[in-house]
Coordinates of C-alpha atoms and ligand atoms in Angstrom, one line a residue:
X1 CA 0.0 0.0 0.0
X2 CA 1.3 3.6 -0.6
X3 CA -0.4 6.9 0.0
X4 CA 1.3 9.7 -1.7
X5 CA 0.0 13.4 -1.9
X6 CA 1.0 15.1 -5.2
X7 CA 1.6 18.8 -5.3
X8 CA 2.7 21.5 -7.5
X9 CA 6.3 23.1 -6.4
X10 CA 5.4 26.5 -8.4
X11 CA 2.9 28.6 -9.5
X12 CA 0.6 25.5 -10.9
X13 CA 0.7 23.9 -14.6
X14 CA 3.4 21.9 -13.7
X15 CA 2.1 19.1 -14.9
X16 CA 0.3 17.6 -12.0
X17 CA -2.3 16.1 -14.7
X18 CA 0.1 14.0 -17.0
X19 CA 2.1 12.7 -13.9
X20 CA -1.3 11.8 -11.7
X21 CA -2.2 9.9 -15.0
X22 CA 0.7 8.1 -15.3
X23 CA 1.5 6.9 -11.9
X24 CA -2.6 6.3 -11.7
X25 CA -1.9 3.0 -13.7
X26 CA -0.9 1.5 -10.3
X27 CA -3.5 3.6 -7.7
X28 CA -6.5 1.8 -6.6
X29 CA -8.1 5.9 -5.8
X30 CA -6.8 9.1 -6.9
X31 CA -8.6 12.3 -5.3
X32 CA -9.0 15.8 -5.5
X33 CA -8.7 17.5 -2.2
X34 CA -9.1 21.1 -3.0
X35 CA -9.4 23.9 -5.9
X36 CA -12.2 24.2 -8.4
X37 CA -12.5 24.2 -11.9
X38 CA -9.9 27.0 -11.8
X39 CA -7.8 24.1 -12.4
X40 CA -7.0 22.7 -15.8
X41 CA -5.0 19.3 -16.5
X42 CA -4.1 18.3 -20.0
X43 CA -3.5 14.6 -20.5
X44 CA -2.5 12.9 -23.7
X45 CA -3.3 9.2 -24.1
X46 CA -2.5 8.0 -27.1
X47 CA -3.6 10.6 -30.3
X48 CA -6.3 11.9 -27.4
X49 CA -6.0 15.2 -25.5
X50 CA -8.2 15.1 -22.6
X51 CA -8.3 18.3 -20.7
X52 CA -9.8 18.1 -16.9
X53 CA -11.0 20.8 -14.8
X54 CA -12.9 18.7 -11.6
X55 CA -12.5 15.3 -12.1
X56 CA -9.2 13.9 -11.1
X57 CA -6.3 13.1 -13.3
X58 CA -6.5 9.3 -13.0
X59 CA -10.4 8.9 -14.4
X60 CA -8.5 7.6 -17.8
X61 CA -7.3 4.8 -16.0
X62 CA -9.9 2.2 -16.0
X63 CA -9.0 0.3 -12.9
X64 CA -9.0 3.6 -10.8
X65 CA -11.7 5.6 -8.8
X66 CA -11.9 8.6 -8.6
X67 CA -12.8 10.8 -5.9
X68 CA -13.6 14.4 -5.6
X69 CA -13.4 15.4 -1.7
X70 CA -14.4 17.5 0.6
X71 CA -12.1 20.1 0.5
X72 CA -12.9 21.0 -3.4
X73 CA -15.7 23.7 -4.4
X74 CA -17.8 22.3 -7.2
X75 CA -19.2 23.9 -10.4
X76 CA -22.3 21.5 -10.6
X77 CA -22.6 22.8 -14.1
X78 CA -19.2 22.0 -15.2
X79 CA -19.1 18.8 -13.4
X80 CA -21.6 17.7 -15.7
X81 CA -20.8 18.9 -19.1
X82 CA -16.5 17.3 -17.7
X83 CA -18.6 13.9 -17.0
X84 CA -20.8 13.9 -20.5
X85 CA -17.7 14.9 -22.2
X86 CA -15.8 11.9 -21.0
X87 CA -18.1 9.4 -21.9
X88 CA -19.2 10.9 -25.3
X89 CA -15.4 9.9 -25.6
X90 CA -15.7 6.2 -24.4
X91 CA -14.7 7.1 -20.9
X92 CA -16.5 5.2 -17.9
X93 CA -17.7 8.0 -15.1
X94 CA -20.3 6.1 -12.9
X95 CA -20.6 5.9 -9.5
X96 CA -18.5 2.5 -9.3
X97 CA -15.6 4.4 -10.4
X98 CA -16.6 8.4 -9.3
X99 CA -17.6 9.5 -6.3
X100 CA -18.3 13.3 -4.6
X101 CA -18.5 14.2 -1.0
X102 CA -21.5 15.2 0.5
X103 CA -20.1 17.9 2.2
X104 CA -17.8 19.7 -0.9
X105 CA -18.8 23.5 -1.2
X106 CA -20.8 24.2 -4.5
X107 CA -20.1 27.2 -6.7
X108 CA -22.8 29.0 -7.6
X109 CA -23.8 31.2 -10.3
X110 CA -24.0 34.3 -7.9
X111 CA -20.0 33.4 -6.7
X112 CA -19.0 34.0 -10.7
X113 CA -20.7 37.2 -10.8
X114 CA -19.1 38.1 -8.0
X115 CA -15.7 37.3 -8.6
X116 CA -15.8 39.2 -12.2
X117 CA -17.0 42.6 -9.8
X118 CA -14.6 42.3 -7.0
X119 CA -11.4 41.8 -9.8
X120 CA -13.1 44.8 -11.8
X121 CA -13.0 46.9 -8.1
X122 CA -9.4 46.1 -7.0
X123 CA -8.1 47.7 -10.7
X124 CA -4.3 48.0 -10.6
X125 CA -4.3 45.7 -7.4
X126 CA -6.0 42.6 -9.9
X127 CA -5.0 39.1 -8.7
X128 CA -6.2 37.7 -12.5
X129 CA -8.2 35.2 -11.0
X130 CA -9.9 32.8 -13.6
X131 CA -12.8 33.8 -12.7
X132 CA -14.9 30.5 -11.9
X133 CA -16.3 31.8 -8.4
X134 CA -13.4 30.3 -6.7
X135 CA -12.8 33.1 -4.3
X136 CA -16.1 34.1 -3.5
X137 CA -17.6 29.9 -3.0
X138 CA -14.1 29.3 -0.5
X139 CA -15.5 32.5 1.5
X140 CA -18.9 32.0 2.0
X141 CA -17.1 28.5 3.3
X142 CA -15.5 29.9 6.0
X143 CA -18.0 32.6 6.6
X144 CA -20.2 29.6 7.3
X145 CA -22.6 31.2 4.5
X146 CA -21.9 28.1 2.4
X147 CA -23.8 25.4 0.6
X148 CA -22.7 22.4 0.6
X149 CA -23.7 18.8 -2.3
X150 CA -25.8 17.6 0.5
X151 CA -27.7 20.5 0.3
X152 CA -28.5 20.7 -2.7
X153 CA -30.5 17.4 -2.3
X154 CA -34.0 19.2 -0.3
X155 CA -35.2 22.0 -2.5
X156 CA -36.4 23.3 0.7
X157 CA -33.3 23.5 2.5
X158 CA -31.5 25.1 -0.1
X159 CA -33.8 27.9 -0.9
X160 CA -33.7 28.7 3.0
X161 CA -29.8 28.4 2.4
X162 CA -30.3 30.8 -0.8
X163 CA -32.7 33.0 0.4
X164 CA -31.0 33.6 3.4
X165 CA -27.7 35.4 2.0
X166 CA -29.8 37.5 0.4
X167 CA -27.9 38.0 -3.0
X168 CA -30.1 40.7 -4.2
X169 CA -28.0 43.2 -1.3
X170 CA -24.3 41.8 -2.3
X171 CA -25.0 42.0 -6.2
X172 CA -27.4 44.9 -6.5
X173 CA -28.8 46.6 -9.8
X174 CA -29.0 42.7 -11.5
X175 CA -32.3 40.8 -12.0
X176 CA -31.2 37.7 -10.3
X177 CA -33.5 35.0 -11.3
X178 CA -33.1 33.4 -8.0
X179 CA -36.1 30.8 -7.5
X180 CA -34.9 29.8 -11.1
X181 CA -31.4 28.9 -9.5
X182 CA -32.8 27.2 -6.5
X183 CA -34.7 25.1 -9.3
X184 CA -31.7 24.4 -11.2
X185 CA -29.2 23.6 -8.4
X186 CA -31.9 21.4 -6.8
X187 CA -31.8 19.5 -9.4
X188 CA -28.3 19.5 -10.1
X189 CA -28.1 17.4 -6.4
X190 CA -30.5 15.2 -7.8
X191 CA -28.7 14.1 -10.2
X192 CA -25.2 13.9 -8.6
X193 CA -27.0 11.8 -5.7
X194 CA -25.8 8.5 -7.3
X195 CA -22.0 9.2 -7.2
X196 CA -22.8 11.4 -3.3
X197 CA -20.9 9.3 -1.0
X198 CA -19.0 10.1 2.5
X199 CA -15.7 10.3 0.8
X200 CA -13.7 10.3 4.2
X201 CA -14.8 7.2 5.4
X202 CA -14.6 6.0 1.4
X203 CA -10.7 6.5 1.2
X204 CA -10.0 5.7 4.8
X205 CA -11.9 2.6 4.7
X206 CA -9.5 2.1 1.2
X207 CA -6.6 2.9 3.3
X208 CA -7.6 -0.1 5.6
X209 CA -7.9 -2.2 2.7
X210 CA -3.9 -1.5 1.8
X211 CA -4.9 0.2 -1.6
X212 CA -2.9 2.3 -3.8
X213 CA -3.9 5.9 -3.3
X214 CA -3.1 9.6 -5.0
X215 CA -4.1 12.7 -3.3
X216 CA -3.8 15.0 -6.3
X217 CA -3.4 18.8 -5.5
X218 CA -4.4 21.5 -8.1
X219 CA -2.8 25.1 -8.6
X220 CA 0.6 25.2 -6.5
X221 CA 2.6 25.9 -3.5
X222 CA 2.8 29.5 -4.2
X223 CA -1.0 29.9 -5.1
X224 CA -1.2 28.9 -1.5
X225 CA -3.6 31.1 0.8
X226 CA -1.0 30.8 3.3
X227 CA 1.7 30.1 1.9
X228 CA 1.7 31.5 -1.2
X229 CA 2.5 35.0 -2.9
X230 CA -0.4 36.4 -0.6
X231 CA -2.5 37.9 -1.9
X232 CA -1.9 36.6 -5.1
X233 CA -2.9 33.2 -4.9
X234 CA -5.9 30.9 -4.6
X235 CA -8.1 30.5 -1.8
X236 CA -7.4 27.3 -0.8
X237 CA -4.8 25.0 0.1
X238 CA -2.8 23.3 -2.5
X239 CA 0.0 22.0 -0.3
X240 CA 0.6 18.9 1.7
X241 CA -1.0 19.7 4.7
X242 CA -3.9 20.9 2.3
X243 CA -4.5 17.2 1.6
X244 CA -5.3 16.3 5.0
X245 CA -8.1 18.5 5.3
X246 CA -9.4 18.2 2.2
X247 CA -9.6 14.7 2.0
X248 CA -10.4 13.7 5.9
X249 CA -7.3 11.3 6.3
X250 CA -5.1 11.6 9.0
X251 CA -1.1 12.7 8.4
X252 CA 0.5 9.4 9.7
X253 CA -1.3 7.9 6.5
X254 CA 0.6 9.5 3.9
X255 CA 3.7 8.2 2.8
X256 CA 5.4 10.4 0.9
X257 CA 5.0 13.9 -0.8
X258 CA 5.9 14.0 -4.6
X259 CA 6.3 17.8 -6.0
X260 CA 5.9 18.6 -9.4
X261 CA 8.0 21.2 -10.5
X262 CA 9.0 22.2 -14.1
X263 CA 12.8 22.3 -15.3
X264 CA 11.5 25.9 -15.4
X265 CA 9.1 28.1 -14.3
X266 CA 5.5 29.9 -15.5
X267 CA 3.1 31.9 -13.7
X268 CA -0.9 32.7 -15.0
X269 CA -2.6 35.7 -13.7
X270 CA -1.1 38.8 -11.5
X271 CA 1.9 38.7 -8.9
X272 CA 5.5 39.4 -8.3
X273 CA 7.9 36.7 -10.4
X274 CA 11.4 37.5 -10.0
X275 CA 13.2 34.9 -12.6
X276 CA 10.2 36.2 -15.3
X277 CA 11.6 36.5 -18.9
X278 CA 9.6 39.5 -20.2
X279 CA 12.0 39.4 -23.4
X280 CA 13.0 37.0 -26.3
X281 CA 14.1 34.2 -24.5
X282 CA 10.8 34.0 -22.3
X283 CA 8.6 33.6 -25.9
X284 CA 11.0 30.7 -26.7
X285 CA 10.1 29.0 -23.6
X286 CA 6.3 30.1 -23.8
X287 CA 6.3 28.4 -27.6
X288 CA 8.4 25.5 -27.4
X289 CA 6.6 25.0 -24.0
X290 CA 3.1 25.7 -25.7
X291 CA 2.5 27.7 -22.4
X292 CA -1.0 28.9 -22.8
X293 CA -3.3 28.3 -20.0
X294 CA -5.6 25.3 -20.0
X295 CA -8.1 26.6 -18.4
X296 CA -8.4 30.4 -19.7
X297 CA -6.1 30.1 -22.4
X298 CA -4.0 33.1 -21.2
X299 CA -0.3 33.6 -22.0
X300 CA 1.5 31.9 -19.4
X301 CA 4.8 34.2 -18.3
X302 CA 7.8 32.3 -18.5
X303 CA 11.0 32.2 -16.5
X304 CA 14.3 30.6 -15.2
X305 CA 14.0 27.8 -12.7
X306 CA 14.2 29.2 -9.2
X307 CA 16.0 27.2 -6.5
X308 CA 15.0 29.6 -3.9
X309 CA 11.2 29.2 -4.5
X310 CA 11.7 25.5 -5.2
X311 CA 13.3 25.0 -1.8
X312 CA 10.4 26.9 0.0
X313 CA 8.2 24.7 -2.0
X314 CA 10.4 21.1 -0.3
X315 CA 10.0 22.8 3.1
X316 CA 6.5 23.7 3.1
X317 CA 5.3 20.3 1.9
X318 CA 7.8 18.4 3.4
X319 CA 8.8 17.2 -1.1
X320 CA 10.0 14.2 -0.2
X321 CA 11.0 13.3 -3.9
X322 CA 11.0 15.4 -7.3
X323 CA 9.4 14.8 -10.7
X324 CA 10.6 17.1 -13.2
X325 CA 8.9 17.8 -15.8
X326 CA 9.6 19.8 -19.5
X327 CA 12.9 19.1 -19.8
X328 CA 12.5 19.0 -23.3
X329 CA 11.6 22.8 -23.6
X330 CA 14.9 23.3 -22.7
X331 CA 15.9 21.6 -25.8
X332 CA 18.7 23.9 -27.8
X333 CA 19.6 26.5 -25.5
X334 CA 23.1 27.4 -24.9
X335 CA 23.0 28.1 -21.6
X336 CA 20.0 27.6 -18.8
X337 CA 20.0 29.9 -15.7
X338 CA 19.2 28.8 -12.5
X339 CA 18.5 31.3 -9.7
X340 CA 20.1 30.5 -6.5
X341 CA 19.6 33.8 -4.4
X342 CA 17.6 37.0 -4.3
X343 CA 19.6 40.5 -4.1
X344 CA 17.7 42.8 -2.2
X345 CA 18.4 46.3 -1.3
X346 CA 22.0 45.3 -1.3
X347 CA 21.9 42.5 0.8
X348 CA 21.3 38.5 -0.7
X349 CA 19.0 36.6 0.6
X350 CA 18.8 32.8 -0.3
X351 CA 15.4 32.1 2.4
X352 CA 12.3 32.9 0.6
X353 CA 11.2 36.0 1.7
X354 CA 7.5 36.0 2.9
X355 CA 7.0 40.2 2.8
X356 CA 5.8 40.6 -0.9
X357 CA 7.0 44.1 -1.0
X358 CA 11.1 41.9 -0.5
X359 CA 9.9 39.7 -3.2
X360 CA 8.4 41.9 -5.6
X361 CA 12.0 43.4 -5.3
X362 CA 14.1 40.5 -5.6
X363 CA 16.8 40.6 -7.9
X364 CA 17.8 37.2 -8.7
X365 CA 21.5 35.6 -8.7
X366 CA 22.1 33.2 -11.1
X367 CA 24.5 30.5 -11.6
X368 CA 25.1 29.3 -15.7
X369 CA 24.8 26.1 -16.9
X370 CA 25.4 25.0 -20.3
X371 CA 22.6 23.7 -22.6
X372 CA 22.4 21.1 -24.7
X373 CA 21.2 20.9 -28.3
X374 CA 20.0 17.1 -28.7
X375 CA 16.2 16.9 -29.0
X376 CA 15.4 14.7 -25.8
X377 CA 11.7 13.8 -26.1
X378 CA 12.0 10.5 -27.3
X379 CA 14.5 9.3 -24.9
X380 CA 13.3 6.9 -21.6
X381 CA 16.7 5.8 -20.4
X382 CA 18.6 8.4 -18.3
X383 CA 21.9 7.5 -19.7
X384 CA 20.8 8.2 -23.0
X385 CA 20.4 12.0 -21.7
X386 CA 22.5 14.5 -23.1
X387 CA 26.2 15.0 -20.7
X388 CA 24.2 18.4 -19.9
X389 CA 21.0 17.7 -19.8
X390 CA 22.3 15.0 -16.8
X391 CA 24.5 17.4 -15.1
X392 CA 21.1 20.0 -15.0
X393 CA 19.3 17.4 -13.1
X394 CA 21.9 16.7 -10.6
X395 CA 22.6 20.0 -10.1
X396 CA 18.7 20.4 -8.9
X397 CA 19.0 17.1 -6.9
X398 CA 22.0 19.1 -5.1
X399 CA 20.3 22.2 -4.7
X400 CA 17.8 20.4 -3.3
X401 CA 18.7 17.7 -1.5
X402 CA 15.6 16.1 -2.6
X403 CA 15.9 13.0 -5.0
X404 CA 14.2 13.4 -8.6
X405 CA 12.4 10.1 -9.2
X406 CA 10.4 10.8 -12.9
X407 CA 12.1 12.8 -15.4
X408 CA 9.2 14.0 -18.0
X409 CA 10.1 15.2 -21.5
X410 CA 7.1 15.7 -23.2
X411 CA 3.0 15.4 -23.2
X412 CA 2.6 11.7 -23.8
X413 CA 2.5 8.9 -21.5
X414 CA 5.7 7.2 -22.9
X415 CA 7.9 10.9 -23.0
X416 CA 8.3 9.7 -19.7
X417 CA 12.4 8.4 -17.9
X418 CA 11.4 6.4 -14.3
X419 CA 14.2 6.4 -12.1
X420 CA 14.2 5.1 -8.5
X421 CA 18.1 6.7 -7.3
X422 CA 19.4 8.9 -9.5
X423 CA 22.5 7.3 -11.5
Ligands
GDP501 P1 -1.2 20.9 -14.5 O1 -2.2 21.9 -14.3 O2 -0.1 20.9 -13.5 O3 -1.8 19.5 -14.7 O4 -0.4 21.2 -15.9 P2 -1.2 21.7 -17.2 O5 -1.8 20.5 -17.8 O6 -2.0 22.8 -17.0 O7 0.1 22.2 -18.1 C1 1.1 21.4 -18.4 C2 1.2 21.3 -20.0 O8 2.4 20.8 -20.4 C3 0.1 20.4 -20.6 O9 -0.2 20.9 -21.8 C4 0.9 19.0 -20.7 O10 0.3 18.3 -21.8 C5 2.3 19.5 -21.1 N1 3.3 18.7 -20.6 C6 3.4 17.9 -19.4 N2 4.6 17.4 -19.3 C7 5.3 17.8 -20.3 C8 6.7 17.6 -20.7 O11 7.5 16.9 -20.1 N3 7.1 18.2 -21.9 C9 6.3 19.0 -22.6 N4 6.8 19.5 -23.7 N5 5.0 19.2 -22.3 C10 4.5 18.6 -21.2
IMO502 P1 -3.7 24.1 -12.2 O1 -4.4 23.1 -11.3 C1 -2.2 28.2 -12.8 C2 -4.2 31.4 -10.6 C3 -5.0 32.4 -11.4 C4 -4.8 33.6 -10.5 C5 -4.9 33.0 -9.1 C6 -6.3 33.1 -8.4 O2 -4.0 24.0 -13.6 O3 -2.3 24.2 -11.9 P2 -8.6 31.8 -8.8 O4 -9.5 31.7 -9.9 O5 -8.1 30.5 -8.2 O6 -9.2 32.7 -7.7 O7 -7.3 32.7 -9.3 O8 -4.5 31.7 -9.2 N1 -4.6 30.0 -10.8 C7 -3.9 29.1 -11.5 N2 -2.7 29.3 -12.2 N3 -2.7 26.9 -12.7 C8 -3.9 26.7 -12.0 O9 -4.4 25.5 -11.8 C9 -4.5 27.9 -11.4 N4 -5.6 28.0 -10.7 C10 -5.7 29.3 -10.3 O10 -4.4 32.6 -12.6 O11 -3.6 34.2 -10.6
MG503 MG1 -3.0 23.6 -15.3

């Protein structure tokens, strides 16, 4: 048996998705624990591009279930058209191998409004949140304003739940059809009732069983709400410790921590990003990388791998062991930088700094290493890696002190090289 959490090590789109689905071949359950439908997760199987927003990375497995927990805030509307999608393609979703918890938040159409107003009020100060309601669903959460998928199952309940927060005050001047949403979210739960299940007691009753199990993060360590580039992040908790909650399984059952983390880095949306490449070099990683967001098909920015980040990212989640992934973007350079320490006012600093004014002013450091021109993405055997390309990874395994297990070099299941120690 083996419990491992997976988390991104950056700003998200590191490629959680493709790495959930291939280590899913061998999980028993892989589940969501937090994040909405702000999240997107391309996977390639085969000549098929399957891009996933709710339902976790491992539903094209068929031996593995899939779970979405407690801790995620669910689009009812996009759940469905993700699940109709999947099985117009030949993809099983039914509730032998999908299940929801009863007690996830739900997103509802009021929270979208609302997070398109509040990013139009905070003008220069925008976070660039994808606007799915995220934000707005995670607060009336902890507000205790919330409603929940077992809600949605009396109409009565919910329209006293509805009624009650009195939407017509928070989003004035718009005719909100609201009996026509109670309606429509009402039945929304009646329909999700067959996959509604006590997901806690589902996965720890799994655990008990021995089985293979994923808990698969969305966004990243620094989209954390508390760890993260406050305030612009998510609003929930993408880490490790994330996975606990938002799952309802206990910290002595997970095994290990596996962070994703590109061979460089990309941010979506607003925030300070010190290694950012606003020039020529950052397009050449943005197109080679195809870095254009899943989800809202923004630019992604692009920069140089930061070690000081990444190590922030090991500590906060306790990393225990690295998958890298993109190498092959790196493909042709002549040199790769790597940042190793902020300059700040005159002073370096190589402990990520939590006050964002330091960071928004952090001049990085870099150490050169030479590139490689081979084309990589068709290689599975880590010996067969370009002299650089190898001494690039070790360098990060120093650096890190963490040990990178799964080496990815492009999209597809087989650009993959496994290694258990490195070489
Ligand atoms: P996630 O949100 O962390 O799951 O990542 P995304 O799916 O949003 O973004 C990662 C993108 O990179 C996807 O389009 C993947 O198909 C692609 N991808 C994943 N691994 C590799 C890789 O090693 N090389 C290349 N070139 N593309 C990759
Ligand atoms: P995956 O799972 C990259 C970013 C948004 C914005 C901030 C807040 O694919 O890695 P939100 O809508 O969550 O309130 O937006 O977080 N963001 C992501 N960036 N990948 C994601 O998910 C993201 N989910 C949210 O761009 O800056
Ligand atoms: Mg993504």
């Amino acid at each position: 048996m083996t419990v491992k959490i997976i988390v991104g090590a950056q700003w998200g789109d590191e490629g959680k998705g493709k790495i959930t689905d291939i280590l899913a071949e061998n999980m028993d359950l892989v589940v969501r624990y937090q994040g909405g439908n702000n999240a997107g997760h391309t996977v390639v199987v085969g000549e098929e591009t399957f891009k996933l927003h709710l339902i976790p990375s491992g539903i094209l497995n068929k031996n593995c279930c899939c779970v979405i927990a407690n801790g995620v805030v669910i689009d009812p509307e996009v759940l469905f058209s993700e699940i109709e999608a999947l099985q117009k393609r030949g993809i099983a979703v039914s509730p032998q191998n999908f299940k929801i918890s009863s007690i996830a938040h739900i997103i509802l159409p009021f929270h979208k409004i609302l997070d398109g107003s509040q990013e139009a009020r905070r003008h220069e100060e925008k976070i660039g949140t994808t606007g799915r309601g995220i934000g707005p669903a995670y607060t009336d959460k902890v507000s205790r304003n919330g409603v929940r998928v077992m809600d949605l199952l009396s109409r009565e309940k919910l329209a006293k739940k509805i009624l009650n927060h009195h939407w017509e005050n928070q989003i004035p001047g718009q005719n909100l059809d609201i009996e026509g949403v109670i309606d429509q979210y009402h039945a929304f739960g009646l329909k999700m009732l067959p996959y509604v299940t006590d997901t806690s007691l589902f996965i720890n009753t799994a655990m008990d069983e021995k089985r293979n199990i994923i808990l698969e993060g969305a966004q990243g360590t620094m989209l954390d709400v508390d760890h993260g580039t406050y305030p612009f992040v998510t609003s929930s908790s993408p880490i490790s410790g994330g996975a606990c909650i938002g799952a309802g399984v206990g910290p002595h059952k997970i095994d290990g921590v596996l962070g994703v983390t590109k061979a460089y880095v990309t941010r979506v949306g607003e925030g300070p990003f010190p290694t950012e490449l606003t020039d020529a070099q950052g397009d050449h990683l943005r197109e080679r990388g195809a870095e254009f967001g899943t989800t809202t098909g923004r630019s992604r920015r692009c920069g140089w791998l930061d070690i000081v980040a990444l190590n922030y990212a090991i500590r906060v989640n306790g990393i225990t062991e690295i998958c890298l992934t993109k190498l092959d973007v790196l493909d042709g350079l002549d040199s790769i930088k790597v940042c190793t320490g902020y300059r700040v006012n005159g002073e370096i600093i190589t402990a990520f700094p939590l006050d964002l004014d330091v960071f928004s002013n952090a001049d990085p450091i870099y150490d050169t290493l030479p590139g490689w021109k081979e084309d990589i993405s068709q290689l599975t055997d880590f010996n067969k890696l370009p002299a650089n390309a190898i001494a690039y990874i070790h360098y990060i395994a120093e650096k890190t002190g963490v040990e990178i297990n799964l080496i990815s070099v492009g999209s597809r299941r087989n650009q993959t090289i496994h290694l258990l120690t490195l070489a």
